[in-house]
Amino acid sequence: MVEINRAEHWTSRVVGCGSALPEHRMTNHDIARMVDTTDEWITQRTGIKERRIAAQGENTSDLAIGAARAALNHAGIDAADVDLIVLATCTPDRTMPATAVRVQEAIGMQRGTAFDVQAVCSGFVFALSVADNMIRLGQARTALVIGAETMSRVVDWQDRNSCVLFGDGAGALVLRGERHEGGKPRGVLSTHLHSDGRYWDKIHTDGGVSSTQSAGKMHLEGRDVFLHAVVNLADASQEALDAHGLTQDDLDWIVPHQANQRIVQTLGGKLNFPMEKVVLTVGHHGNTSAASIPLALSEAVSDGRIKENDLVLTPAMGSGFTWGSALIRW
């Protein structure tokens, strides 16, 4: 355990980010050759034009490892300095062990701990919350927080309502515990998590190790998901702002879970927040579940949109229902 004086105020600074995507791009025209749909139909309803699909033999861990290495390189931190990996995924390589330990082995991290969390599309916010709290409690000093998915493995490619939505990919952040010595704290300011199991069947797979001995395929009730998503995402966003006495005018960016363009645009409208300050990557990534927020963060940092000291809000909602938000001072 890292020795930290509990009387001191520690924060989890974001010091690096990275991403990894499969090479294969699947366009709407490709999908239109598989099911009864068109590029126009998909684009109008989702805003998605293409998504990345993992190759045969390319696993969630491969994408997670790529994102982890990219994030460490961006941070200028050696893997030997990492003492925590929290990986969010609902599409692990295997039932056991955790995908996180595959990352741990691959990057050469030989101390600390590595484990998975599962909250589907909310997973990255949940993983970020766990890592942040472990750093604040002195249980870790440097953490890799990863969202990685191969959603194409659980998509029903005959269901045009769901197969058009999802893609594969991974994103990662490096968090570093630092003393807050006055002024505006930087890093993860707070996280806010929720779930409501009454709606577990609104997005689910029809399989599992215990029930069917197979992963199964995804089923979702789109209208119900949309209605709950726009309310829960807005509530989680407002909760984060209220916790710090802030308003939407104080935000520099919102980087939401990239479910589809309609949900994101509706969220912007409910918060009265300009869309030009919302990072939107769903058009070329699709819905990558737990990977969507770190993928979007990595892209926005790389292209210069998100800068040092920017205030960034990351709301998410997923199957369960689960939802939450994180407020980060970059």
XYZ file of C-alpha atoms in Angstrom:
330
model
C 0.000 0.000 0.000
C 1.184 3.507 -0.803
C 1.985 5.537 2.319
C -0.135 8.685 2.241
C -0.799 11.089 5.082
C -4.603 11.035 5.420
C -4.517 14.610 6.735
C -3.310 15.722 3.320
C -5.695 16.321 0.445
C -4.895 14.079 -2.506
C -6.442 14.250 -5.948
C -6.303 11.943 -8.957
C -4.700 13.929 -11.772
C -5.222 12.828 -15.369
C -1.687 12.723 -16.760
C -2.166 10.698 -19.943
C -4.688 9.191 -22.300
C -4.631 6.791 -25.229
C -6.797 4.688 -27.486
C -6.767 1.661 -29.759
C -9.119 0.744 -32.591
C -9.342 -2.278 -34.889
C -8.209 -1.624 -38.443
C -11.408 -2.799 -40.134
C -13.998 -0.092 -40.786
C -17.564 -1.300 -41.310
C -19.632 1.360 -43.062
C -23.392 1.689 -43.195
C -23.220 0.506 -46.798
C -21.530 -2.686 -45.583
C -24.350 -3.279 -43.104
C -26.961 -2.565 -45.790
C -25.621 -5.597 -47.641
C -26.308 -7.747 -44.559
C -29.741 -6.556 -43.355
C -32.662 -4.537 -44.710
C -31.421 -1.008 -44.059
C -29.758 1.949 -45.762
C -27.029 4.456 -45.005
C -29.667 7.197 -44.887
C -31.867 5.275 -42.420
C -28.955 4.605 -40.051
C -27.520 8.118 -40.273
C -30.833 9.873 -39.657
C -31.651 7.773 -36.589
C -28.225 7.394 -35.001
C -25.708 9.771 -36.569
C -23.422 6.781 -37.147
C -21.605 6.431 -40.481
C -19.076 3.728 -39.624
C -17.719 1.650 -36.764
C -14.573 -0.437 -36.186
C -14.880 -4.220 -35.990
C -12.267 -6.478 -34.399
C -10.618 -9.042 -36.640
C -10.888 -12.769 -36.051
C -8.586 -13.533 -33.129
C -8.400 -9.889 -32.037
C -9.657 -9.800 -28.461
C -10.760 -7.181 -25.968
C -7.418 -7.538 -24.187
C -5.525 -6.725 -27.400
C -7.381 -3.428 -27.711
C -7.001 -2.707 -23.990
C -3.256 -3.357 -24.156
C -2.915 -1.015 -27.126
C -4.822 1.753 -25.347
C -2.854 1.230 -22.124
C 0.490 1.481 -23.897
C -0.621 4.601 -25.760
C -1.790 6.242 -22.518
C 1.446 5.414 -20.694
C 3.467 6.781 -23.597
C 1.399 9.984 -23.588
C 1.914 10.337 -19.835
C 5.636 9.597 -20.041
C 5.215 6.986 -17.322
C 6.818 3.556 -17.186
C 4.610 0.536 -16.532
C 6.751 -0.214 -13.484
C 5.260 2.884 -11.844
C 1.669 1.660 -12.252
C 0.172 -0.029 -9.203
C -3.493 -0.271 -10.229
C -5.426 -1.277 -13.338
C -9.214 -1.000 -13.366
C -10.683 -2.206 -16.644
C -14.326 -1.745 -17.597
C -15.758 -4.254 -20.057
C -18.842 -6.367 -20.681
C -17.045 -8.382 -23.378
C -14.072 -9.973 -21.582
C -11.697 -12.375 -23.310
C -12.684 -15.160 -20.928
C -15.014 -15.763 -18.021
C -11.849 -15.940 -15.936
C -9.357 -14.483 -15.294
C -10.095 -10.773 -15.482
C -9.068 -9.100 -18.724
C -7.159 -6.563 -16.620
C -4.551 -9.142 -15.621
C -3.837 -9.825 -19.294
C -3.061 -6.122 -19.620
C -0.954 -6.264 -16.462
C 1.146 -9.083 -17.905
C 1.505 -7.477 -21.329
C 2.762 -4.103 -20.099
C 5.138 -5.650 -17.561
C 3.432 -4.408 -14.397
C 4.485 -6.790 -11.618
C 3.058 -5.172 -8.499
C -0.179 -3.679 -7.288
C -3.507 -5.034 -8.450
C -5.580 -5.384 -11.607
C -9.266 -6.225 -11.931
C -12.359 -5.719 -14.086
C -15.617 -3.894 -13.403
C -18.833 -4.388 -15.357
C -21.469 -1.707 -15.753
C -21.780 -1.957 -19.554
C -21.954 1.516 -21.158
C -21.508 3.208 -17.758
C -18.508 1.035 -17.031
C -15.770 3.574 -17.587
C -17.298 6.084 -15.147
C -17.631 3.297 -12.573
C -14.005 2.229 -13.151
C -12.839 5.835 -12.863
C -14.693 6.188 -9.569
C -13.070 3.052 -8.146
C -9.575 4.131 -9.182
C -10.064 7.692 -7.927
C -11.252 6.513 -4.531
C -8.397 4.013 -4.182
C -5.907 6.784 -4.912
C -7.576 9.137 -2.425
C -7.461 6.385 0.235
C -3.779 5.690 -0.332
C -4.328 2.238 -1.820
C -2.698 3.230 -5.119
C -0.571 6.030 -6.518
C -0.659 5.549 -10.314
C -3.620 3.925 -12.045
C -4.563 2.841 -15.533
C -8.313 3.173 -16.061
C -9.410 1.395 -19.219
C -12.646 0.909 -21.130
C -12.376 -1.841 -23.733
C -15.006 -3.710 -25.726
C -15.572 -6.062 -28.636
C -19.305 -5.464 -28.874
C -19.387 -7.072 -32.319
C -19.128 -10.460 -30.558
C -22.503 -10.067 -28.826
C -24.389 -8.209 -31.570
C -27.144 -10.031 -33.447
C -26.129 -9.243 -37.009
C -29.630 -10.084 -38.239
C -31.279 -7.430 -36.038
C -31.134 -4.149 -37.940
C -32.258 -2.132 -34.921
C -29.207 -3.055 -32.859
C -26.453 -4.224 -35.207
C -26.148 -0.746 -36.728
C -25.240 0.799 -33.372
C -22.191 -0.947 -31.987
C -18.461 -0.975 -32.603
C -15.232 -2.173 -31.012
C -12.385 -0.239 -29.420
C -10.561 0.764 -26.251
C -9.523 3.923 -24.459
C -7.455 4.532 -21.336
C -6.528 7.257 -18.868
C -3.539 7.374 -16.535
C -4.340 8.793 -13.090
C -1.616 9.959 -10.727
C -2.147 10.812 -7.072
C -0.957 14.343 -6.285
C -1.204 16.614 -3.265
C -3.627 19.489 -3.586
C -1.711 22.482 -2.269
C -4.149 25.314 -2.882
C -5.850 26.871 -5.861
C -8.281 25.051 -8.096
C -7.784 21.291 -7.723
C -7.050 19.438 -10.949
C -7.995 15.889 -11.788
C -11.102 13.936 -10.851
C -13.188 16.317 -8.748
C -16.026 13.874 -8.042
C -17.915 10.872 -9.378
C -21.603 10.039 -8.998
C -22.951 6.517 -9.557
C -26.454 5.018 -9.732
C -28.315 1.877 -10.755
C -31.926 0.694 -10.905
C -32.328 -3.047 -11.348
C -36.015 -2.810 -12.224
C -34.945 -2.197 -15.807
C -32.351 -4.961 -16.140
C -34.100 -6.492 -19.157
C -34.265 -3.323 -21.275
C -30.727 -4.003 -22.560
C -29.490 -7.543 -22.064
C -27.940 -10.581 -23.677
C -29.936 -13.786 -23.928
C -27.094 -15.860 -22.524
C -24.498 -16.207 -19.798
C -22.193 -18.740 -18.183
C -24.655 -19.732 -15.455
C -27.837 -19.684 -17.533
C -26.927 -20.912 -21.024
C -23.175 -21.574 -20.960
C -22.733 -19.113 -23.839
C -22.395 -15.347 -24.161
C -25.680 -14.930 -26.037
C -26.734 -12.038 -28.250
C -27.792 -8.523 -27.344
C -31.407 -7.374 -27.181
C -32.537 -3.830 -26.448
C -35.799 -1.932 -26.231
C -34.790 1.235 -28.012
C -37.670 3.528 -27.059
C -37.465 2.731 -23.337
C -33.689 3.115 -23.394
C -33.942 6.526 -25.071
C -36.510 7.852 -22.597
C -34.530 6.749 -19.550
C -31.186 7.773 -21.017
C -32.014 11.419 -21.609
C -33.453 11.798 -18.090
C -30.721 9.880 -16.257
C -27.861 11.484 -18.168
C -29.232 14.957 -17.471
C -29.812 14.149 -13.788
C -26.291 12.758 -13.343
C -24.850 15.813 -15.066
C -26.774 18.205 -12.836
C -25.797 16.201 -9.754
C -22.114 16.675 -10.552
C -22.543 20.408 -11.110
C -24.614 20.866 -7.947
C -21.990 19.052 -5.877
C -19.548 21.863 -6.636
C -21.916 24.813 -6.837
C -21.407 25.077 -10.593
C -23.637 25.628 -13.610
C -23.360 24.449 -17.195
C -21.758 27.812 -18.010
C -18.721 26.750 -15.970
C -18.114 23.710 -18.168
C -15.668 23.721 -21.049
C -16.689 20.335 -22.467
C -19.202 17.558 -22.060
C -17.884 14.163 -23.155
C -20.863 11.812 -22.784
C -21.227 8.131 -23.476
C -21.568 7.908 -27.243
C -24.854 5.973 -27.406
C -26.185 7.660 -30.520
C -26.390 11.196 -31.824
C -30.056 11.700 -30.916
C -29.476 10.910 -27.251
C -26.428 13.175 -27.079
C -28.208 16.055 -28.817
C -31.231 15.692 -26.546
C -28.935 15.759 -23.508
C -27.339 18.967 -24.775
C -30.784 20.497 -25.169
C -31.925 19.495 -21.675
C -28.792 21.040 -20.175
C -29.008 24.103 -22.440
C -25.419 23.392 -23.452
C -24.072 24.268 -26.926
C -23.419 21.230 -29.125
C -20.147 22.718 -30.349
C -18.828 22.108 -26.814
C -19.989 18.481 -26.761
C -17.430 15.938 -27.953
C -19.237 13.691 -30.434
C -17.399 10.680 -31.876
C -20.262 8.237 -32.348
C -20.351 9.003 -36.079
C -17.071 7.184 -36.705
C -16.836 4.925 -33.648
C -20.416 3.779 -33.157
C -21.454 2.833 -29.628
C -18.401 1.186 -28.077
C -20.010 0.755 -24.649
C -17.451 1.227 -21.840
C -14.809 2.331 -24.346
C -16.767 5.276 -25.722
C -15.879 7.970 -23.172
C -12.120 7.293 -22.995
C -11.997 7.005 -26.792
C -13.689 10.399 -27.098
C -11.475 11.949 -24.406
C -8.351 10.668 -26.119
C -9.452 12.059 -29.474
C -10.360 15.465 -28.031
C -7.044 15.747 -26.181
C -5.092 14.623 -29.235
C -6.698 17.165 -31.564
C -6.305 20.001 -29.063
C -9.908 20.574 -28.084
C -9.448 19.614 -24.431
C -6.662 21.669 -22.858
C -5.041 22.019 -19.457
C -7.428 23.342 -16.778
C -10.531 22.680 -18.887
C -13.538 21.515 -16.868
C -14.908 18.321 -18.401
C -18.126 16.455 -17.553
C -18.517 12.782 -18.530
C -22.073 11.445 -18.053
C -22.908 7.855 -19.003
C -25.772 5.388 -18.898
C -25.847 1.671 -19.590
C -27.657 -1.604 -19.158
C -28.985 -2.332 -15.706
C -29.934 0.462 -15.786
C -26.687 1.966 -14.546
C -25.731 5.612 -14.900
C -23.418 8.223 -13.491
C -21.041 11.072 -14.154
C -17.543 12.294 -13.437
C -16.342 15.879 -13.241
C -12.686 16.361 -14.187
C -10.441 19.415 -14.175
C -7.941 18.591 -16.922
